[in-house]
mmCIF file of C-alpha atoms and ligand atoms in Angstrom:
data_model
loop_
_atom_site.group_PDB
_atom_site.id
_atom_site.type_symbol
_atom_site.label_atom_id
_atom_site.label_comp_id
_atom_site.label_asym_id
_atom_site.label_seq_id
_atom_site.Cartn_x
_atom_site.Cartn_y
_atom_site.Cartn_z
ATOM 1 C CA UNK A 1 25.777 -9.661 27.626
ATOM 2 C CA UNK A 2 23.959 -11.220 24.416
ATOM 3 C CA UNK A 3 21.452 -8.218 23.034
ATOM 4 C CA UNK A 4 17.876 -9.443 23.306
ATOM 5 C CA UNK A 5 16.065 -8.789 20.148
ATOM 6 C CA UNK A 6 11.962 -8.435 20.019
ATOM 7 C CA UNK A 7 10.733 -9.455 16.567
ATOM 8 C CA UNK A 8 7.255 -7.923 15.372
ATOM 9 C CA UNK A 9 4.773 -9.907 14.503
ATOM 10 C CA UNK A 10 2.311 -8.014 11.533
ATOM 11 C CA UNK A 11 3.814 -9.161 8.156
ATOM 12 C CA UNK A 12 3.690 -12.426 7.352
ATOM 13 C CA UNK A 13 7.090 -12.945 4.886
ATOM 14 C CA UNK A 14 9.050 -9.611 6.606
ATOM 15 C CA UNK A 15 9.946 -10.057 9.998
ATOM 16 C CA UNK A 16 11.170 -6.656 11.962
ATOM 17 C CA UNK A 17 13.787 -6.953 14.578
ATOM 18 C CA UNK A 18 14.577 -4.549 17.109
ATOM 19 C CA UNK A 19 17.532 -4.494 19.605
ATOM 20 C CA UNK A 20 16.361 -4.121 23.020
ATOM 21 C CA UNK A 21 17.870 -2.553 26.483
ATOM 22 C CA UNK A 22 14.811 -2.795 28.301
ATOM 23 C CA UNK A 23 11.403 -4.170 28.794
ATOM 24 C CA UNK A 24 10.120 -1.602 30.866
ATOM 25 C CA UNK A 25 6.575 -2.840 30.999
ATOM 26 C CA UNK A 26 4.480 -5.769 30.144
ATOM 27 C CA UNK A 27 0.614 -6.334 30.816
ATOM 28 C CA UNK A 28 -1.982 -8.545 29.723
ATOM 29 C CA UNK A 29 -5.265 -6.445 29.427
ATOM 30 C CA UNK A 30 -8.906 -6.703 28.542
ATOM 31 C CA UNK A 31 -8.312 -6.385 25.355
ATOM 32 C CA UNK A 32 -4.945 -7.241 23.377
ATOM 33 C CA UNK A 33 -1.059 -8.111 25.437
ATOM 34 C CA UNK A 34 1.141 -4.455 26.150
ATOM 35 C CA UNK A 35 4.672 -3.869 26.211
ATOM 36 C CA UNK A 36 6.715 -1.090 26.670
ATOM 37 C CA UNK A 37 10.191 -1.390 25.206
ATOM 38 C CA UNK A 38 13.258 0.568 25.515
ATOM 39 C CA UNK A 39 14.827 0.181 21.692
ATOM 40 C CA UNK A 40 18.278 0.841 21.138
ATOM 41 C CA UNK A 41 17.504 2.690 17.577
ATOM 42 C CA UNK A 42 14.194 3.992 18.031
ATOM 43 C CA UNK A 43 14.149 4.738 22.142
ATOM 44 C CA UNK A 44 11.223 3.890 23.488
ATOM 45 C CA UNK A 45 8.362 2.199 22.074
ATOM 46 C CA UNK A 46 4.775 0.965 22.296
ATOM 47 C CA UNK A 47 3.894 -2.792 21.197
ATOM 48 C CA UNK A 48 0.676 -4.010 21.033
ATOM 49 C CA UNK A 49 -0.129 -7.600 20.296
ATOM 50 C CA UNK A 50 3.375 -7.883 19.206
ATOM 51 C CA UNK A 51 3.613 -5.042 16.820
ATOM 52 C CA UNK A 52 5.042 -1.771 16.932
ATOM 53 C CA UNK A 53 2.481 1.044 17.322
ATOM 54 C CA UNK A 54 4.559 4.045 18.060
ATOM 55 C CA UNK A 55 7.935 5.033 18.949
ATOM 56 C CA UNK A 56 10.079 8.220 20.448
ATOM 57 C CA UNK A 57 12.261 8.134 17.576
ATOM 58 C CA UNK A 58 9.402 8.510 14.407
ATOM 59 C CA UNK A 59 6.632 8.851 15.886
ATOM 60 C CA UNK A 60 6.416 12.943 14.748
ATOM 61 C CA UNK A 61 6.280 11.778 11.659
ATOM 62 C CA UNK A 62 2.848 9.974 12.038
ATOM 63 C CA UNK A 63 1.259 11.563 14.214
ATOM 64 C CA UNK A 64 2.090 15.252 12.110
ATOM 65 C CA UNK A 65 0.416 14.033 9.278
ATOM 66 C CA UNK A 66 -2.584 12.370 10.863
ATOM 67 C CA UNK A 67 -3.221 16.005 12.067
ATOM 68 C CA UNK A 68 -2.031 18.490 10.499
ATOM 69 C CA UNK A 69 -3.390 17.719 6.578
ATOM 70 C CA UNK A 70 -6.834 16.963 7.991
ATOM 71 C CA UNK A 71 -6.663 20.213 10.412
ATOM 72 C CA UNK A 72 -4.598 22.778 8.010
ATOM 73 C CA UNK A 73 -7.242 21.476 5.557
ATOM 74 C CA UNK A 74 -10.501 22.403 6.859
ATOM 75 C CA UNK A 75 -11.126 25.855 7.174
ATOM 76 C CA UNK A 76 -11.450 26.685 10.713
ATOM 77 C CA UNK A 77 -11.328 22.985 13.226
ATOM 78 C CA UNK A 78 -12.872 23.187 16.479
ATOM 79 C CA UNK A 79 -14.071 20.178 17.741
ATOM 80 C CA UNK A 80 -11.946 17.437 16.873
ATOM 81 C CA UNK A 81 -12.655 13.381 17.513
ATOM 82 C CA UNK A 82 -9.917 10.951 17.968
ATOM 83 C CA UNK A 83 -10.908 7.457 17.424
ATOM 84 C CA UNK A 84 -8.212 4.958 19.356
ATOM 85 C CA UNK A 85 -4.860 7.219 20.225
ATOM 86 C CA UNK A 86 -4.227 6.020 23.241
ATOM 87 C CA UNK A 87 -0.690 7.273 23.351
ATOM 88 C CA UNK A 88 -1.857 10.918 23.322
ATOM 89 C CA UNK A 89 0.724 11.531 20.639
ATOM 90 C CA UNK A 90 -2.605 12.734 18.022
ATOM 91 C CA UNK A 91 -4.062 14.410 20.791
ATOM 92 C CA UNK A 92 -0.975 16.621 21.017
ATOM 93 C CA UNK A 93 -0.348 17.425 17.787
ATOM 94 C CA UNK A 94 -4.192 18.315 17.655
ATOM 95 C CA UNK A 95 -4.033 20.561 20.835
ATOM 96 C CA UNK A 96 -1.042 22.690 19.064
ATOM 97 C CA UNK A 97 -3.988 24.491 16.954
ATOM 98 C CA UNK A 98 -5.608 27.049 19.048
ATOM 99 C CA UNK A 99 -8.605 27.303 16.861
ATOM 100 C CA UNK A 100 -9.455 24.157 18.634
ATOM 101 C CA UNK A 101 -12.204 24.321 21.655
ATOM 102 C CA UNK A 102 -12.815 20.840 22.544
ATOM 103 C CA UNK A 103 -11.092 17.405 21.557
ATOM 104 C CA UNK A 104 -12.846 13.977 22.234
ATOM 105 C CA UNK A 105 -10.584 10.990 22.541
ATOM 106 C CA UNK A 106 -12.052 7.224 22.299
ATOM 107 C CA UNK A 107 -10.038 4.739 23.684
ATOM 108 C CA UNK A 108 -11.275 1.563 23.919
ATOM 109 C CA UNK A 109 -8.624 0.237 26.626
ATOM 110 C CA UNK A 110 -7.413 2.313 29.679
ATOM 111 C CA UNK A 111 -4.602 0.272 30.443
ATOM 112 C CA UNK A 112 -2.597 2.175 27.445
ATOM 113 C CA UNK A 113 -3.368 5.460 28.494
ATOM 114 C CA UNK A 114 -2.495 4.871 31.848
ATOM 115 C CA UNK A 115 0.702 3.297 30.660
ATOM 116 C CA UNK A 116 1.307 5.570 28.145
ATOM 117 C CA UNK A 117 0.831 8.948 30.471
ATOM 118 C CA UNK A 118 3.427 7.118 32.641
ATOM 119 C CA UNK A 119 6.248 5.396 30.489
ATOM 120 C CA UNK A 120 5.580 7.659 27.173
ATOM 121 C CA UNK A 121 5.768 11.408 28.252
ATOM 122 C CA UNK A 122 7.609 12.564 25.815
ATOM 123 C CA UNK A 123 4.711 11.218 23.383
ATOM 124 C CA UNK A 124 1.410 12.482 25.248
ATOM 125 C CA UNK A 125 3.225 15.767 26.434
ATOM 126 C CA UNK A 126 0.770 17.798 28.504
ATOM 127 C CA UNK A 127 -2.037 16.513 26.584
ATOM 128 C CA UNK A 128 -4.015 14.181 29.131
ATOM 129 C CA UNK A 129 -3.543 17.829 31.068
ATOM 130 C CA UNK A 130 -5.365 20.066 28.540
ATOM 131 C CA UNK A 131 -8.632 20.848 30.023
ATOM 132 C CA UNK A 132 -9.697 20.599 26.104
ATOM 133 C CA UNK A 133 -9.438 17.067 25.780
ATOM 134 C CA UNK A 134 -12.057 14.433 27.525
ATOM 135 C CA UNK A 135 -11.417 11.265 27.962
ATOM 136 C CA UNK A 136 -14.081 8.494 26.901
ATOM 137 C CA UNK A 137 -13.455 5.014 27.310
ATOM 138 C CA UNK A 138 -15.209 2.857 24.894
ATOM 139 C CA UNK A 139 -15.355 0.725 21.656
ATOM 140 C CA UNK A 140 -14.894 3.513 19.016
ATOM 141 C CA UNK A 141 -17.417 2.021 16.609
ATOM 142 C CA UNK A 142 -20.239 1.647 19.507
ATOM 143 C CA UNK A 143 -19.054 5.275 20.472
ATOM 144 C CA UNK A 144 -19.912 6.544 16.936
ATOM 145 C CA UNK A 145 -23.376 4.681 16.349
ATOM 146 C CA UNK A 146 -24.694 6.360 19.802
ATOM 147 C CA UNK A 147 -23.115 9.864 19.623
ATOM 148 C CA UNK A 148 -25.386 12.922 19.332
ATOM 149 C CA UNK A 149 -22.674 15.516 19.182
ATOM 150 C CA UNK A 150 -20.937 16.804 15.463
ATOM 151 C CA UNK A 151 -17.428 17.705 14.638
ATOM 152 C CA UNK A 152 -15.594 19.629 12.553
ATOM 153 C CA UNK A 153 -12.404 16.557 12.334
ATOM 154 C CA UNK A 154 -12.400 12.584 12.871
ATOM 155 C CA UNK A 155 -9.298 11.135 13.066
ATOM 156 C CA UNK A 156 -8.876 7.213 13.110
ATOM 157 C CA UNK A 157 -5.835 6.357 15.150
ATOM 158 C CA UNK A 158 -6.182 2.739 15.171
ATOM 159 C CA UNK A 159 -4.034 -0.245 14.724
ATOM 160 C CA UNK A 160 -4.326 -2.282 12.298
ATOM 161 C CA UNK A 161 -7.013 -4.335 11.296
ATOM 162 C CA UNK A 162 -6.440 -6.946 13.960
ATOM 163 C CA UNK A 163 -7.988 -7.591 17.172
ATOM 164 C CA UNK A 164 -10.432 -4.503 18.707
ATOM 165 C CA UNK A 165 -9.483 -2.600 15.833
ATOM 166 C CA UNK A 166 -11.514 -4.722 13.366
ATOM 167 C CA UNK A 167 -14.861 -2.955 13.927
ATOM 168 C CA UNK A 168 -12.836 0.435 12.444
ATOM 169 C CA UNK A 169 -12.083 -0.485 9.515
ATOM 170 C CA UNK A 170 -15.986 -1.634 8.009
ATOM 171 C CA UNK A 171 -18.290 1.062 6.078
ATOM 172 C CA UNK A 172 -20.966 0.787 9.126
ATOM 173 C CA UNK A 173 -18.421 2.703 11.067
ATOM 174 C CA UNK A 174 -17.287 5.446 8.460
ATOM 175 C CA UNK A 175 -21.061 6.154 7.866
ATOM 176 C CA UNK A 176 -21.540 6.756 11.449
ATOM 177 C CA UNK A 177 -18.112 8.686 11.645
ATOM 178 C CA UNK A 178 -19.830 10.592 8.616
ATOM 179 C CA UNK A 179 -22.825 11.453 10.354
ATOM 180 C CA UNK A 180 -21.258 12.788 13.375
ATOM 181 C CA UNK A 181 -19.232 15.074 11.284
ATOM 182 C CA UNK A 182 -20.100 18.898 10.359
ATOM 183 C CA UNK A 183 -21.152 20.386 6.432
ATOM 184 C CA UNK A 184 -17.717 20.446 5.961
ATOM 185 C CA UNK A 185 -16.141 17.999 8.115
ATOM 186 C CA UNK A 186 -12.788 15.900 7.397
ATOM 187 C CA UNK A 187 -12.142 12.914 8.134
ATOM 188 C CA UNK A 188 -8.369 10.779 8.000
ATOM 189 C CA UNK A 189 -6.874 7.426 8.793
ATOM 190 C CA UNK A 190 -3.908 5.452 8.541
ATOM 191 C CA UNK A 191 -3.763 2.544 6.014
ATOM 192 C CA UNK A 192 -0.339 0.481 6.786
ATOM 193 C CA UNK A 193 2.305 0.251 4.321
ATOM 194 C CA UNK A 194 1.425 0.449 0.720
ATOM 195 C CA UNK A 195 3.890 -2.151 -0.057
ATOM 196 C CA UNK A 196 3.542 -4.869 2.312
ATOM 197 C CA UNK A 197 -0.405 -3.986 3.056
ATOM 198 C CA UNK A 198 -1.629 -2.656 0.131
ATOM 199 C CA UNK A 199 -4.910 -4.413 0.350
ATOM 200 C CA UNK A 200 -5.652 -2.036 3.713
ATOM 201 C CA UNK A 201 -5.443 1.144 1.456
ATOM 202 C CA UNK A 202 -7.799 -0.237 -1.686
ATOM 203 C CA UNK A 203 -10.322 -1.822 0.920
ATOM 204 C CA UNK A 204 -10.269 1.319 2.655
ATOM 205 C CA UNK A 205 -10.196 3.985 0.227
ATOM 206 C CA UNK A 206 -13.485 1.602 -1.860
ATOM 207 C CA UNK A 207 -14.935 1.791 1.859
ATOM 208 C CA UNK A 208 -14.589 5.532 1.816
ATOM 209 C CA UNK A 209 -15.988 6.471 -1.424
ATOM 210 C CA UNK A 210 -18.757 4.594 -0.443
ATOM 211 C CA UNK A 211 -19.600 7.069 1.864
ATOM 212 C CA UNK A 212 -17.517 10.342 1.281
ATOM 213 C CA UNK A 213 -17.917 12.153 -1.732
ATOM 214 C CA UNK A 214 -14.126 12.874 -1.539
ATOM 215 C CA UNK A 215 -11.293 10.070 -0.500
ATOM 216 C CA UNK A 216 -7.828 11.163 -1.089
ATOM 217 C CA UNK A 217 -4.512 8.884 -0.511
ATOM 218 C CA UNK A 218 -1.707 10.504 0.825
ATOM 219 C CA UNK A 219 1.945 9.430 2.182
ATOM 220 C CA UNK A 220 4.929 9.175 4.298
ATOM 221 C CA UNK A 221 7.997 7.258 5.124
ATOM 222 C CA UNK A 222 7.564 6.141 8.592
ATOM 223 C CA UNK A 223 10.794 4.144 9.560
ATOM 224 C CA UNK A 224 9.725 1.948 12.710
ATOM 225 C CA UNK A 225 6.247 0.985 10.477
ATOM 226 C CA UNK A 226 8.440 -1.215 7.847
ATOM 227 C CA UNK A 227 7.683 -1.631 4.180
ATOM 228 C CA UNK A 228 8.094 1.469 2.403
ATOM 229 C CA UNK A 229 5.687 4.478 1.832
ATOM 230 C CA UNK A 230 3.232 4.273 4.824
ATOM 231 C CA UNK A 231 -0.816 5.548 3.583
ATOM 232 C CA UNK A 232 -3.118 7.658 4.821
ATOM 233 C CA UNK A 233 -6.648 8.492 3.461
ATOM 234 C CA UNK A 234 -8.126 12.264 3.525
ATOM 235 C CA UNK A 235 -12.068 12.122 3.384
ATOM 236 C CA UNK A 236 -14.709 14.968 2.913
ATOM 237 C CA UNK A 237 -18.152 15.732 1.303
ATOM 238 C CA UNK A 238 -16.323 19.235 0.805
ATOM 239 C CA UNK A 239 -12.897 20.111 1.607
ATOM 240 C CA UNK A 240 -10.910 19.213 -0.979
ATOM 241 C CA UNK A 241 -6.764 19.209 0.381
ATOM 242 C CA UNK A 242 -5.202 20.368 -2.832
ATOM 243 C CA UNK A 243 -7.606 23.334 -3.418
ATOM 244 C CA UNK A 244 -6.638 24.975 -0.749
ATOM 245 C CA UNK A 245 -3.784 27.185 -2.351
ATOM 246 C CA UNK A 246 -0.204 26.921 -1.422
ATOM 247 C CA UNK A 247 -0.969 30.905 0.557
ATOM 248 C CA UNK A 248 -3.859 29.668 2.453
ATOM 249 C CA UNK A 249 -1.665 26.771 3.880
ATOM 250 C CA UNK A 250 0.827 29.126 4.634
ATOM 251 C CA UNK A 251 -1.774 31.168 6.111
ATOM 252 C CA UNK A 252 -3.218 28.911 8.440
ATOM 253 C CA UNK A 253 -0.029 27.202 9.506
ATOM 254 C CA UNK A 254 1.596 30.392 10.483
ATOM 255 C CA UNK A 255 -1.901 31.299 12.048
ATOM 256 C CA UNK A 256 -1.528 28.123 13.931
ATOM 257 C CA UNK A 257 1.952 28.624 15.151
ATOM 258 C CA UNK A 258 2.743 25.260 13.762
ATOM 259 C CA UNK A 259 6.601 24.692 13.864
ATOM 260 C CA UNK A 260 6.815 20.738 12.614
ATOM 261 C CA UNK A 261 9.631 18.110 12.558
ATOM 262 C CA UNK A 262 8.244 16.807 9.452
ATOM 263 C CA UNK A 263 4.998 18.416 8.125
ATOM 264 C CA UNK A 264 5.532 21.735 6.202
ATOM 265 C CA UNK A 265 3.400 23.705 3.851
ATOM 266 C CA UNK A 266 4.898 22.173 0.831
ATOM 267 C CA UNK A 267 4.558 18.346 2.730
ATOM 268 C CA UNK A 268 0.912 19.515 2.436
ATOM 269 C CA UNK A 269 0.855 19.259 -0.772
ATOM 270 C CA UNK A 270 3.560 17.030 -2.271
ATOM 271 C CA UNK A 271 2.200 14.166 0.212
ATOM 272 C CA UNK A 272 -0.682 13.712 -1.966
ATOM 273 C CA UNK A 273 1.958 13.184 -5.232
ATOM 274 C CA UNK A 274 1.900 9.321 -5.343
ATOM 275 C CA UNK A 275 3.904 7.003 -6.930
ATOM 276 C CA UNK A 276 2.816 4.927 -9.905
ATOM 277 C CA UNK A 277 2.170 2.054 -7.709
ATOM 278 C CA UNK A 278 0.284 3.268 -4.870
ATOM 279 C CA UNK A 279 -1.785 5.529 -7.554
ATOM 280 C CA UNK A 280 -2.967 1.616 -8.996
ATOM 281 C CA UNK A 281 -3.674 1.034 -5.336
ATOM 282 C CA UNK A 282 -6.397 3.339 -5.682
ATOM 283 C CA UNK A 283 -7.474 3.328 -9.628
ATOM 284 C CA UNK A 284 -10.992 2.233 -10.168
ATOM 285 C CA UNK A 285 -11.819 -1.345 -10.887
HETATM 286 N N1 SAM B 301 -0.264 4.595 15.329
HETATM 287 C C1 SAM B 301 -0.593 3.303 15.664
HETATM 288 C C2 SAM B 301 -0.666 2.477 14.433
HETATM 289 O O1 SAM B 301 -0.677 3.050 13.365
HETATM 290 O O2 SAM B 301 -0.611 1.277 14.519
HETATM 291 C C3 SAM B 301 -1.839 3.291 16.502
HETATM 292 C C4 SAM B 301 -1.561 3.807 17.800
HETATM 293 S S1 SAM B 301 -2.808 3.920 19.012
HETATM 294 C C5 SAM B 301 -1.900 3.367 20.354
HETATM 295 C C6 SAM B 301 -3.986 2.682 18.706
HETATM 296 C C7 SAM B 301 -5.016 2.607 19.825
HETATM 297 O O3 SAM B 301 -6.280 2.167 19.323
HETATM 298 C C8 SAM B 301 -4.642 1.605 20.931
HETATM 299 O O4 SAM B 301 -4.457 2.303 22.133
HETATM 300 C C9 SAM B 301 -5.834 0.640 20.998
HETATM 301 O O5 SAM B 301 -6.135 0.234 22.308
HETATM 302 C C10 SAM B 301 -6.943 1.499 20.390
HETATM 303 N N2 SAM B 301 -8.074 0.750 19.869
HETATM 304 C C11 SAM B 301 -8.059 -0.463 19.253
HETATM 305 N N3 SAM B 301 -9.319 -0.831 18.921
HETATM 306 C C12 SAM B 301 -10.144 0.178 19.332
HETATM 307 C C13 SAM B 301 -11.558 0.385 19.274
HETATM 308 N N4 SAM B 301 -12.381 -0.527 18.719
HETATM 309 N N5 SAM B 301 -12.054 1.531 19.778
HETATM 310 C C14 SAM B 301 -11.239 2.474 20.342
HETATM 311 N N6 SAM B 301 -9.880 2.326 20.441
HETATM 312 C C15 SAM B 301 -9.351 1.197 19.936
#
């Protein structure tokens, strides 16, 4: 039997192909086409408008460091806010930290949480169980402009800058995100591959600093999001990551029981060492 390939659709020049055993599920919704593949390298994964969002085989690595450097950062997280995430894989990683008393997930399409909690357990894990998380279904960015409550974390778990995910990337929305955040609130987000999208990480970061006194790049190598060193951005008004000393990271991950895959202590810090290139990304104009 010929292997069927499915070939994502983000970069314009790079194509990525990935062998497939199944299509376990495909759906038209609301709001962007859903498909849930069965990958021969990466197990299964989640495509949305024909790219690759998350996958069993990497996904740790992502959803670690959306987390953990924002939550091992600020001094004591309670209430966290998840902005998109509909694969419960952030909400998991944020529900390992038993400091935290109440996590608020926006989603702005039901269909991939429903599909998710179903095909994707190993991603969500008991999180959609965890009488700490609530659910709310809505546009992130109209969530943000009308919320009275504050937070201690925001993290942006969004796709790229395509489709409903446009309205999360604009400075309206960080200034909102700002103002629902505490004194010393954190904020992080994912910025695509520095190589192949480095235009997402300066728009970004200039969007930031236009709002946070603080914006701070850091990285990993993500395998199933092609293109080299993958960015995030750390934002505060206070916290800065690297001066919280090496003991106080130790501190607070041991505190937090935190046994990673991928983010350590010393990840904490070296993630924020960038290369040359993705420094420029970043240098001011
Ligand atoms: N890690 C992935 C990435 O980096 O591409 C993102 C994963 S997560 C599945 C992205 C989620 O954001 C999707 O479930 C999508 O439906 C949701 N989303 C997109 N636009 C949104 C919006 N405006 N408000 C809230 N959620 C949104």
């Amino acid at each position: 039997m010929p292997t069927r390939w499915f070939f994502e659709a983000l970069h314009g020049d790079v194509r990525q192909g990935l062998a497939i055993r199944r299509t376990v599920a495909r759906q038209r919704t609301r709001f962007q086409s859903m498909q849930i593949l069965d990958t021969a390298a990466y197990g299964r994964a989640l495509v949305l408008d024909r790219v690759v969002q998350t996958t069993e085989g990497d996904e740790f690595i992502y959803h670690e460091m959306m987390t953990h450097v924002p939550l091992i950062a600020h001094p004591q997280p309670r209430r966290v806010l998840i902005i998109g995430g509909g694969d419960g894989g952030i909400a998991r990683e944020v529900l390992r930290h038993p400091s935290v008393e109440q996590v608020t997930m926006v989603e702005i399409d039901p269909a991939v949480i429903r599909a998710c909690r179903r095909y994707l357990p190993k991603i969500c894990g008991r999180a959609f169980r965890d009488r700490r998380l609530r659910v709310v279904v809505d546009d992130g960015a109209r969530y943000v402009r009308t919320a009275k409550e504050s937070f201690d974390v925001a993290i942006v778990d969004s796709p790229d800058p395509i489709g409903p995910a446009t309205v999360l990337f604009v400075t309206a929305f960080y200034r909102h995100v700002a103002r629902l955040l505490r004194r010393s609130g954190v904020m992080a987000c994912q910025t695509g591959s520095t190589f192949l999208q480095p235009w997402e990480l300066t728009g970004t970061y200039r969007r930031l600093r236009r709002v946070f006194k603080i914006a701070m790049p850091y990285v990993a190598a993500i395998p199933t999001y092609v293109g080299g060193m993958f960015g995030f951005l750390f934002a505060s008004d206070q916290v800065q990551p690297l001066r919280v000393t090496p003991a106080q990271v130790e501190a607070r991950t041991r505190r937090a029981r935190l046994a990673c895959r991928y983010y350590t202590p010393a990840i904490h810090r070296a993630c924020f060492a960038l290369p040359a290139n993705v420094r420029a990304l970043v240098a001011p104009v």
